[in-house]
mmCIF file of C-alpha atoms in Angstrom:
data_model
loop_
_atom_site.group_PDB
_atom_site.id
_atom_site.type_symbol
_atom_site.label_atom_id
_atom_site.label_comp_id
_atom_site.label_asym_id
_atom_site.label_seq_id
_atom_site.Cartn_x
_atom_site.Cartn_y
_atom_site.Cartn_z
ATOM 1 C CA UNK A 13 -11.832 12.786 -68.094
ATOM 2 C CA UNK A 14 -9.340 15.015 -65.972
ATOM 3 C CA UNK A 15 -11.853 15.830 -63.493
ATOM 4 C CA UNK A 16 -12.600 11.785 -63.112
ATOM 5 C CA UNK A 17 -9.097 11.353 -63.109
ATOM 6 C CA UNK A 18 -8.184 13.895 -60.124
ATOM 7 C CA UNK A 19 -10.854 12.972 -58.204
ATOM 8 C CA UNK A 20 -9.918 9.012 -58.357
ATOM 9 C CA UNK A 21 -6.474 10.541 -57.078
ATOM 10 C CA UNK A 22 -7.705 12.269 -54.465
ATOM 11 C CA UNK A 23 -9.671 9.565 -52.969
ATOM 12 C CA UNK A 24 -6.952 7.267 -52.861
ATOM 13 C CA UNK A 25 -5.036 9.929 -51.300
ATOM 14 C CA UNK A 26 -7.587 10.163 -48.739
ATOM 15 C CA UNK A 27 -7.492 6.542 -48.410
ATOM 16 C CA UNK A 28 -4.173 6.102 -47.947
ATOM 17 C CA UNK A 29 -4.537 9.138 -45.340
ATOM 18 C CA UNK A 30 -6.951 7.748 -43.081
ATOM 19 C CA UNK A 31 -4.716 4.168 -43.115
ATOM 20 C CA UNK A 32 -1.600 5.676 -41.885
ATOM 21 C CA UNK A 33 -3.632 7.392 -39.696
ATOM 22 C CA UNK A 34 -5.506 4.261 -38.161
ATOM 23 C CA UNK A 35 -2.191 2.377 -37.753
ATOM 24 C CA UNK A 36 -0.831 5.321 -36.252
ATOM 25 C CA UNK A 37 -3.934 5.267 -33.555
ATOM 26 C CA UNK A 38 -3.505 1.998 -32.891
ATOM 27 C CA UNK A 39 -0.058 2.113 -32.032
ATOM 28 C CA UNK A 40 -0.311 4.898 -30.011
ATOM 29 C CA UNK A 41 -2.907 2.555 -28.025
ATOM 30 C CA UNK A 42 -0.914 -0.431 -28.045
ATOM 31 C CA UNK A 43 1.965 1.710 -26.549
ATOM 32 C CA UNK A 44 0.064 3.151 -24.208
ATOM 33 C CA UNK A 45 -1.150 -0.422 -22.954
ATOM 34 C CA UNK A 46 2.312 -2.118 -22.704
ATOM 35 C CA UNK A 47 3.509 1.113 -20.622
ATOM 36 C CA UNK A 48 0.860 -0.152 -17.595
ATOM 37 C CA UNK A 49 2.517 -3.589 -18.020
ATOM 38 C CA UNK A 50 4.432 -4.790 -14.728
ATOM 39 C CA UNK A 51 6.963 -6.246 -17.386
ATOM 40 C CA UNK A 52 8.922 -4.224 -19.788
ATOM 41 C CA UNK A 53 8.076 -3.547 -23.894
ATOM 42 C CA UNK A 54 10.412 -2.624 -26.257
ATOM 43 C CA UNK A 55 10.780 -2.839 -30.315
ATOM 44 C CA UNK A 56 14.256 -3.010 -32.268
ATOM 45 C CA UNK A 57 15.388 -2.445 -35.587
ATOM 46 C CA UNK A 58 16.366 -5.746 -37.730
ATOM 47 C CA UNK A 59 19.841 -4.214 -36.719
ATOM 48 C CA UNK A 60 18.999 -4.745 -33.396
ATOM 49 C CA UNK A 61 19.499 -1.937 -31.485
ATOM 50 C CA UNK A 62 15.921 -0.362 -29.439
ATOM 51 C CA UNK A 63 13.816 1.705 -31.614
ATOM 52 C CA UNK A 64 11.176 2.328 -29.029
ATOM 53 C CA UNK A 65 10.911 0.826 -25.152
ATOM 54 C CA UNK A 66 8.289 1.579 -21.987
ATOM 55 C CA UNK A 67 9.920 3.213 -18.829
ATOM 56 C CA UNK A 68 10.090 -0.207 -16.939
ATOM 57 C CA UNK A 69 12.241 -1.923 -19.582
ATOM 58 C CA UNK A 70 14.606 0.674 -18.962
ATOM 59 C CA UNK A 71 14.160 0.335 -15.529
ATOM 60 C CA UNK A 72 14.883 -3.599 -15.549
ATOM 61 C CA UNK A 73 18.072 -2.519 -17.871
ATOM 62 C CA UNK A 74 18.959 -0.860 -14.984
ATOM 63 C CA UNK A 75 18.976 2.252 -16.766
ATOM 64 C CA UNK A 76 15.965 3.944 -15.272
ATOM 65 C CA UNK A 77 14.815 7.392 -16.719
ATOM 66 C CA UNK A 78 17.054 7.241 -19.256
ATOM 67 C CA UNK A 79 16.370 6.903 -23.141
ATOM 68 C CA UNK A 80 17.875 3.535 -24.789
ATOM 69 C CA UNK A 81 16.708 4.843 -28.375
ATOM 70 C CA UNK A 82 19.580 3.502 -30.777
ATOM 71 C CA UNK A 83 21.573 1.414 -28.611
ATOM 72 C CA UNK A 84 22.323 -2.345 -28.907
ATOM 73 C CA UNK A 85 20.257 -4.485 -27.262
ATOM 74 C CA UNK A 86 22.537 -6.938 -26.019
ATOM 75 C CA UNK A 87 25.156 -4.818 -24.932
ATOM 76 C CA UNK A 88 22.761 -3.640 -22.606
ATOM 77 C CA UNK A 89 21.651 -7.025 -21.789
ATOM 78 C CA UNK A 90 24.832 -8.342 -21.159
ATOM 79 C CA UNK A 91 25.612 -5.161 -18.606
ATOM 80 C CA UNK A 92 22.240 -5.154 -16.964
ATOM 81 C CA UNK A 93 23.215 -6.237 -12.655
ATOM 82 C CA UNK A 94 19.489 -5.711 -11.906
ATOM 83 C CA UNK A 95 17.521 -9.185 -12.115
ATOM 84 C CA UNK A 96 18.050 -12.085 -14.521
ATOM 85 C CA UNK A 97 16.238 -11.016 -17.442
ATOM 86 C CA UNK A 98 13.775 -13.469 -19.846
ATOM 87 C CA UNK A 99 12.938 -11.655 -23.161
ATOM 88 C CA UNK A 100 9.830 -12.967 -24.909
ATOM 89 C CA UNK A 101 8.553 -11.645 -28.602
ATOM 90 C CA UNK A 102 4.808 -11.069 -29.250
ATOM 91 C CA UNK A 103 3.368 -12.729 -32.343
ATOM 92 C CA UNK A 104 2.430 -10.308 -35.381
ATOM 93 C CA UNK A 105 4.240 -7.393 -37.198
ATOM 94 C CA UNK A 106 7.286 -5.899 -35.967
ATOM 95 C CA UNK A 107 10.112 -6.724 -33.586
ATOM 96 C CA UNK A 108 7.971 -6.169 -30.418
ATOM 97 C CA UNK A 109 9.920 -7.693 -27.102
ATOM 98 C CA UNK A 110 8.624 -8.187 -23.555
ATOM 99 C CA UNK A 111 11.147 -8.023 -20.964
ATOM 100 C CA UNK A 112 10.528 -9.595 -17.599
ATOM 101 C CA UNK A 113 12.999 -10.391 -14.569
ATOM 102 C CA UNK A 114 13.081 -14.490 -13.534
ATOM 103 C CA UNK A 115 12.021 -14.211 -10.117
ATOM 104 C CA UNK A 116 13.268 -16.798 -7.320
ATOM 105 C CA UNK A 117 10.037 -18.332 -5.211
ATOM 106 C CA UNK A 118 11.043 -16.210 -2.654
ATOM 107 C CA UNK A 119 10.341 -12.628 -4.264
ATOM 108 C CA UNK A 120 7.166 -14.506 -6.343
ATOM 109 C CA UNK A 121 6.042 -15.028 -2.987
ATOM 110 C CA UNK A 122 6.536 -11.121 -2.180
ATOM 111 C CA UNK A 123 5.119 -9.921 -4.757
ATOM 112 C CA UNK A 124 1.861 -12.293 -4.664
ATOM 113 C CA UNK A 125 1.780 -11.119 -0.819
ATOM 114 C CA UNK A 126 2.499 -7.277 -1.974
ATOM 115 C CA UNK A 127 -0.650 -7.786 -4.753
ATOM 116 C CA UNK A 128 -2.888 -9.655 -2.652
ATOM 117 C CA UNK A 129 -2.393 -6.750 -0.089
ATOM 118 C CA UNK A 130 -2.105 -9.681 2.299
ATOM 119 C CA UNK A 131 1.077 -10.152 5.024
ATOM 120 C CA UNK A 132 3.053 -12.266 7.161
ATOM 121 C CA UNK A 133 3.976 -11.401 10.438
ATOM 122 C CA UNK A 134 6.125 -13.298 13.568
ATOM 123 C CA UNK A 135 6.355 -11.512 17.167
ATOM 124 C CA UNK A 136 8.783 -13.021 19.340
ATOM 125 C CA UNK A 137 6.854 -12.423 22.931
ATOM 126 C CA UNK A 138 9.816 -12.142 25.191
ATOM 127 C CA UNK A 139 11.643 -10.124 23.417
ATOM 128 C CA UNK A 140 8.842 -8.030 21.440
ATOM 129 C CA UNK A 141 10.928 -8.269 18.223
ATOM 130 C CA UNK A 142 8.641 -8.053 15.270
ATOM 131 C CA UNK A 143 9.145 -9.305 11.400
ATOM 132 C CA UNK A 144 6.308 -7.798 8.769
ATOM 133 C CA UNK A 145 6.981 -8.965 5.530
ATOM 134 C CA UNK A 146 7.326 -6.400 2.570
ATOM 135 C CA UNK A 147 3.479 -6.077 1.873
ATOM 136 C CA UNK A 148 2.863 -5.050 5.705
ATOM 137 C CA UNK A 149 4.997 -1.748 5.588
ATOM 138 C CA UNK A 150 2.173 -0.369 3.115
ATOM 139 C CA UNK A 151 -0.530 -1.257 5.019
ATOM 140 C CA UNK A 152 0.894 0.626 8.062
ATOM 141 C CA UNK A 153 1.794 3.761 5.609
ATOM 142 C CA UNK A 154 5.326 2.659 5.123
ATOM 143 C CA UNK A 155 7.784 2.434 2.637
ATOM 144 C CA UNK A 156 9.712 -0.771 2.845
ATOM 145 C CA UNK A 157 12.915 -0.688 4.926
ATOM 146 C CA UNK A 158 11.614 2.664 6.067
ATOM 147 C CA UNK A 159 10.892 1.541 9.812
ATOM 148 C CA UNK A 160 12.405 -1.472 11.968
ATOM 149 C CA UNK A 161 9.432 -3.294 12.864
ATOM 150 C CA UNK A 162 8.843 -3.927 16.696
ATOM 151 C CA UNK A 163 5.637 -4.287 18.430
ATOM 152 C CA UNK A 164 6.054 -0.887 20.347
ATOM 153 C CA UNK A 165 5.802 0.618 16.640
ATOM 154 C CA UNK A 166 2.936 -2.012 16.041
ATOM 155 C CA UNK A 167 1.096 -0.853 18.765
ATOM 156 C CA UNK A 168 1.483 2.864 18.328
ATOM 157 C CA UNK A 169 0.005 2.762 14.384
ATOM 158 C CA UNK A 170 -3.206 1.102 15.775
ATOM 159 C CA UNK A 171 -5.771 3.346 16.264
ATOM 160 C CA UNK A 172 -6.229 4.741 19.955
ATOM 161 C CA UNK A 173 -10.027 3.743 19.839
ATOM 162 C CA UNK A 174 -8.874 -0.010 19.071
ATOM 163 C CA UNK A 175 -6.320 -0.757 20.863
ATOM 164 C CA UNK A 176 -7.776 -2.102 24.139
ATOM 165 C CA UNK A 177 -9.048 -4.588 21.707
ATOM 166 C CA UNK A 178 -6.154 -5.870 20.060
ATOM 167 C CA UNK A 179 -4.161 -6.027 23.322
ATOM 168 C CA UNK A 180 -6.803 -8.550 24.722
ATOM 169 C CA UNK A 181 -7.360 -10.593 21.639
ATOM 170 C CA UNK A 182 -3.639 -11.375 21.865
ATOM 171 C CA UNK A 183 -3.627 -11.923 25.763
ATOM 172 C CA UNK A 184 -6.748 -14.515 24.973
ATOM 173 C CA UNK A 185 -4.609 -16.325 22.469
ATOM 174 C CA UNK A 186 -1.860 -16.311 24.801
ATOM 175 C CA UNK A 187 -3.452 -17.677 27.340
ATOM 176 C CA UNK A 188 -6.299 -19.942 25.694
ATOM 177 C CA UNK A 189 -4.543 -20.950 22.757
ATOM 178 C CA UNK A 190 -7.721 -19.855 20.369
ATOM 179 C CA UNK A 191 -7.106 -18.156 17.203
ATOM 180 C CA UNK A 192 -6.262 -14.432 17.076
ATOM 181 C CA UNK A 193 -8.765 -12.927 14.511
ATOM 182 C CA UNK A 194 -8.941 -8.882 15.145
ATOM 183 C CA UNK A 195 -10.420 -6.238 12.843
ATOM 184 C CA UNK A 196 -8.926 -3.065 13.795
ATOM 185 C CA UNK A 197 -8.148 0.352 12.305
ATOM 186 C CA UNK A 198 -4.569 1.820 11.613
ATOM 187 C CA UNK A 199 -3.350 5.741 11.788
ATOM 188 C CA UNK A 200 -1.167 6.563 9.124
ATOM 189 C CA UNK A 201 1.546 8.711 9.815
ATOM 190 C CA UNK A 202 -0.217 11.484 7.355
ATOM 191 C CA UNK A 203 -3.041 10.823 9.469
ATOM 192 C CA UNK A 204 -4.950 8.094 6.491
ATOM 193 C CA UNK A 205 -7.219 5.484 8.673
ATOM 194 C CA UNK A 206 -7.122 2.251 7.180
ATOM 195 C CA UNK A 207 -8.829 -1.051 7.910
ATOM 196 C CA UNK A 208 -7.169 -4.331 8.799
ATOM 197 C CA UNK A 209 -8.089 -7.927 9.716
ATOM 198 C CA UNK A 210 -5.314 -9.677 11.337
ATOM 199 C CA UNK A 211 -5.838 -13.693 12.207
ATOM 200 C CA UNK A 212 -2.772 -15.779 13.643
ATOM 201 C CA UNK A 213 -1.737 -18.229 16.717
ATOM 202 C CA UNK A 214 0.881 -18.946 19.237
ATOM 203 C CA UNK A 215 3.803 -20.933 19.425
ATOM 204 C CA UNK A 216 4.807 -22.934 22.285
ATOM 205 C CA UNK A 217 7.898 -24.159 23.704
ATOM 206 C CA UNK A 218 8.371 -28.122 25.054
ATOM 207 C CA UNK A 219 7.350 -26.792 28.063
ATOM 208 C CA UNK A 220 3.654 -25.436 26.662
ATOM 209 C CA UNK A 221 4.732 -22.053 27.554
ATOM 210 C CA UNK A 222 3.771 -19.459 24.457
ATOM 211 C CA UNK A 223 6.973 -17.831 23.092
ATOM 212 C CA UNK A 224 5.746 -16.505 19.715
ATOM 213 C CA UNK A 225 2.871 -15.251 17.496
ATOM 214 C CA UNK A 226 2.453 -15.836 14.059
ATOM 215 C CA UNK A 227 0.148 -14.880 11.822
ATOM 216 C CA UNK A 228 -1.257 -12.808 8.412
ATOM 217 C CA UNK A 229 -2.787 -9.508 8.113
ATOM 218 C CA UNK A 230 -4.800 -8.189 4.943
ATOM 219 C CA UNK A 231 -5.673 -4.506 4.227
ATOM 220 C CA UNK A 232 -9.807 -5.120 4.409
ATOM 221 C CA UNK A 233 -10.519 -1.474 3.788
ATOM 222 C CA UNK A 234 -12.429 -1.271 0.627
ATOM 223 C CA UNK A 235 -14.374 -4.555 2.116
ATOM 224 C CA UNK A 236 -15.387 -2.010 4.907
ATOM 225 C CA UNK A 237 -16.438 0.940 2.866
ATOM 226 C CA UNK A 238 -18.552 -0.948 0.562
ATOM 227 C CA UNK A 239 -20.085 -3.112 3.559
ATOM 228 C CA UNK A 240 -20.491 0.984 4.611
ATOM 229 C CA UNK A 241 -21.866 1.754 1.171
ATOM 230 C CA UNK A 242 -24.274 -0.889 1.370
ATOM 231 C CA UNK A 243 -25.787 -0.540 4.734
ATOM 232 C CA UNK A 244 -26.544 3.290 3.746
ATOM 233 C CA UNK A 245 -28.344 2.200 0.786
ATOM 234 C CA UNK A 246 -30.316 -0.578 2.291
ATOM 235 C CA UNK A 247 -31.483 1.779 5.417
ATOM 236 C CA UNK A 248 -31.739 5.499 4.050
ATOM 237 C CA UNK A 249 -33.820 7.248 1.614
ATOM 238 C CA UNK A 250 -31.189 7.845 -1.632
ATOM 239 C CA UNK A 251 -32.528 11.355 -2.042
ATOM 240 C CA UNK A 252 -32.920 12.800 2.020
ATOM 241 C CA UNK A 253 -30.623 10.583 3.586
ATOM 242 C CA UNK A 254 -33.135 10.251 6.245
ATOM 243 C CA UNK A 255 -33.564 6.891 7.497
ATOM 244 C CA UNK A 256 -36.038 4.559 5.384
ATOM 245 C CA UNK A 257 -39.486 2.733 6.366
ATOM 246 C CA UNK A 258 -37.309 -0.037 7.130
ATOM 247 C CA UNK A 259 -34.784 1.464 9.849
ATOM 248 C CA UNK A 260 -37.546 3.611 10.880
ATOM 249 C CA UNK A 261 -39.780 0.642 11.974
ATOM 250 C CA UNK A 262 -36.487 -0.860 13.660
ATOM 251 C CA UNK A 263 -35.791 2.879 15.938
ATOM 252 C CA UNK A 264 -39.823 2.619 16.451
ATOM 253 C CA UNK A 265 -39.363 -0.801 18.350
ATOM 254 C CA UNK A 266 -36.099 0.326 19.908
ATOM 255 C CA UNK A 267 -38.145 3.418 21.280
ATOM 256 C CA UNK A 268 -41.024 1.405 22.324
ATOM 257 C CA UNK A 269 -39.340 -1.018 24.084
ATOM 258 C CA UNK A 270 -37.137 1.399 25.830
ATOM 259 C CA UNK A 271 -40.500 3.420 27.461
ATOM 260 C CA UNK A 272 -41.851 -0.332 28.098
ATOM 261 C CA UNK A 273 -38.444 -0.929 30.298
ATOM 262 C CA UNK A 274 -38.503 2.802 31.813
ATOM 263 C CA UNK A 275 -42.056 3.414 32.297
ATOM 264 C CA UNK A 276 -42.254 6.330 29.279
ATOM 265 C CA UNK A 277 -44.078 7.339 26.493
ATOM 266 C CA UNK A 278 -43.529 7.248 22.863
ATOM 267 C CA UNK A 279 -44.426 10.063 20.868
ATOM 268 C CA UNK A 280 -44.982 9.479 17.179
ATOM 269 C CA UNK A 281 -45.519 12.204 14.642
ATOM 270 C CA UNK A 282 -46.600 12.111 10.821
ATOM 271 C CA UNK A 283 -45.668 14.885 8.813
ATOM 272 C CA UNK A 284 -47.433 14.767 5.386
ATOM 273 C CA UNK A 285 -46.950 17.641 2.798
ATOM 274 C CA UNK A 286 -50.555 19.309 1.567
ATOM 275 C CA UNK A 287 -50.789 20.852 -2.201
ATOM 276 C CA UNK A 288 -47.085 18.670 -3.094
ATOM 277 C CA UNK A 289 -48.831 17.253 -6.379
ATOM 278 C CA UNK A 290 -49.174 20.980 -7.693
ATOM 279 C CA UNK A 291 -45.539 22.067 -7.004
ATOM 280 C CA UNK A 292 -44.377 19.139 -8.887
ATOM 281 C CA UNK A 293 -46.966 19.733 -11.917
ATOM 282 C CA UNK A 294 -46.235 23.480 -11.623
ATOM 283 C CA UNK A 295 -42.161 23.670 -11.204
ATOM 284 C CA UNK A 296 -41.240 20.012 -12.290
ATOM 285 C CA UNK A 297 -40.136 16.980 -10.189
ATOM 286 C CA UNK A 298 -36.241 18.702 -8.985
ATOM 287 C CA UNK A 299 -37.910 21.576 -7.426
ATOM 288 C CA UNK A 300 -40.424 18.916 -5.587
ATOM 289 C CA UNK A 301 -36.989 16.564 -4.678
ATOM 290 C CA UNK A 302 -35.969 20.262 -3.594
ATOM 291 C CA UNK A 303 -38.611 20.956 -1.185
ATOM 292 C CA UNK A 304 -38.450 17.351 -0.136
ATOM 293 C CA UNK A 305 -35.107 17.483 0.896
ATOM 294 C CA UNK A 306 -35.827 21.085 2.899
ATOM 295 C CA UNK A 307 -38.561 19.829 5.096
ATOM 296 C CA UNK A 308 -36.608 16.643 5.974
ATOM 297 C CA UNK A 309 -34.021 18.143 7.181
ATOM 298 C CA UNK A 310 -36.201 21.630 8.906
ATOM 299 C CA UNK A 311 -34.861 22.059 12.239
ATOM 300 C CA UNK A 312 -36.591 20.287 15.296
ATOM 301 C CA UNK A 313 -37.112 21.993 18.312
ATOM 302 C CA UNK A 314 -34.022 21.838 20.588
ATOM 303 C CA UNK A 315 -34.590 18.679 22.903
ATOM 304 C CA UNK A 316 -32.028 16.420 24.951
ATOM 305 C CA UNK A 317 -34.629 13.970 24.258
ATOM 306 C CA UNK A 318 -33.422 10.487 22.080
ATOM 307 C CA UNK A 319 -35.741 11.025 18.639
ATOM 308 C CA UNK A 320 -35.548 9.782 15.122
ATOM 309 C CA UNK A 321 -36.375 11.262 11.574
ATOM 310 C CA UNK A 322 -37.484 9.134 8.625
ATOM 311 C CA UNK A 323 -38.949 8.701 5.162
ATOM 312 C CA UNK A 324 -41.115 6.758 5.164
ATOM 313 C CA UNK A 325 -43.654 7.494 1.789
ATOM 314 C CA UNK A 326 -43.063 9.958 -1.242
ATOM 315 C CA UNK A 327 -44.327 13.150 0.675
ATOM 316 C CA UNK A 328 -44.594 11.626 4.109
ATOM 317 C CA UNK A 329 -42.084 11.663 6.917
ATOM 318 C CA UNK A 330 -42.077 10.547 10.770
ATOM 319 C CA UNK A 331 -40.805 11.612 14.057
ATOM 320 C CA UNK A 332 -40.436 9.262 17.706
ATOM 321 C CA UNK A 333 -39.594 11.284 20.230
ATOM 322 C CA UNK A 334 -39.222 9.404 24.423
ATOM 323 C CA UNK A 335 -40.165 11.274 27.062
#
């Protein structure tokens, strides 16, 4: 009966362990959730003073970095100068508060512009004065307030390679009145390239004469590094990186046509691997993908000559070479 009786007490024990230990758990993952949230968490005591709050609640206190633990939430409510302050409480167990700041349609606007990674800009032509709204200083590696904006500074972040371009896409709105749409890449200060796609139009005077630019600009470089991503994988071989059957039959009618227009020839070359089969049954498929990979990429002959290297079966590749 005493044995019975101490193992029944045990198990509850053990119960009861592995229940304080799930709630704990779960608060710990709740807490880490509501510490990504762009608003601020907090939980009080019936008292009501803060028993537990997320960095950005302090921060919207305006008591950033600082621990609130103990004190009275109103009092620091009533002495918060940041924003005007809306506190919400979630449904279920415990005092739990969100804490958000009631935004004017002005900084909404901002911040959908900041999240969007999307700005609006205005260039005054005669005098070259330049507003970016907030979200553009990021996109040219700035902090806002950092910089004054002018278009000298515009012009200086775009990349040297584009910005030919960009000058005479804005001299053809200028002077056509067609929409400015450029895609063109931006040098960081730290030296980051980024992607942008900027799309606007002019402003005219009474007299039809241009006087300003307006437009929006929107960071497009993940857009470009998948499009990137995507071309690889449609036009090389995933395990050489050589060039597949498919871009290889495209550089074959490039080369042809190019001896058909200069009076050359077209060398094409098949290089198929004899006794393949056995090194895969012998040392397994990653040593074959090993040798693979090897031949592909053996040194050619050094030759000024345009050529082209692809994949084009399991063991086979091909070489055009002009002359």
């Amino acid at each position: 009966m005493i044995p019975l009786l101490a193992f029944s007490t045990f198990s509850a024990l053990l119960l009861l362990t592995f229940v304080l230990w799930r709630q704990r758990l779960l608060l710990a993952q709740r807490n880490a959730l509501l510490v990504q949230l762009e608003v601020g968490a907090l939980q009080t005591t019936p008292a009501g003073r803060i028993r537990w709050h997320t960095p950005r609640a302090a921060e919207l206190l305006g008591r950033s970095g600082q621990s609130l633990q103990g004190q009275e939430l109103h009092e620091l409510l009533d002495a918060s100068q940041t924003y005007p302050l809306q506190l919400d409480s979630l449904p279920g167990p415990g005092s739990l508060l969100l804490l958000r700041p009631i935004l004017d349609e002005a900084e909404r606007f901002q911040r959908s512009q900041y999240f969007a990674r999307i700005g609006t800009w205005d260039w005054d032509i005669d005098t070259n004065q330049l507003y970016w709204s907030e979200a553009i200083y990021a996109m040219f590696g700035y902090s806002v307030g950092a910089v004054t904006p002018s278009y000298e500074l515009f012009y200086a972040s775009v990349h040297p390679d584009d910005r030919a371009q960009v000058r005479a896409g804005e001299l053809r709105c200028i002077g056509t009145g067609e929409n400015h749409d450029e895609e063109y890449r931006v040098l960081w200060p730290n030296g980051t390239v980024r992607w942008l796609r900027e799309t606007g139009n002019v402003v005219k005077n009474g007299q039809g004469v241009a006087i300003k630019m307006m437009g929006v600009v929107r960071d497009i470089t993940e857009e470009k590094n998948w499009a990137r991503q995507m071309h690889q994988l449609a036009h090389h071989d995933p395990l050489t990186g050589l060039p597949n059957r498919l871009l290889f039959e495209d550089h074959l009618r490039t080369a042809l046509e190019r001896a058909r227009r200069n009076s050359t020839r077209v060398v094409l070359v098949f290089i198929d691997l004899n006794g393949f089969k056995a090194i895969n049954d012998t040392h397994g498929h990653i040593a074959g993908d090993h040798v693979l990979v090897a031949t592909c990429w053996w040194p050619l002959p050094s030759d000024s000559r345009p050529h082209s290297e692809s994949r084009t079966a399991w063991r086979e590749s091909a070489v055009t070479n002009s002359w």
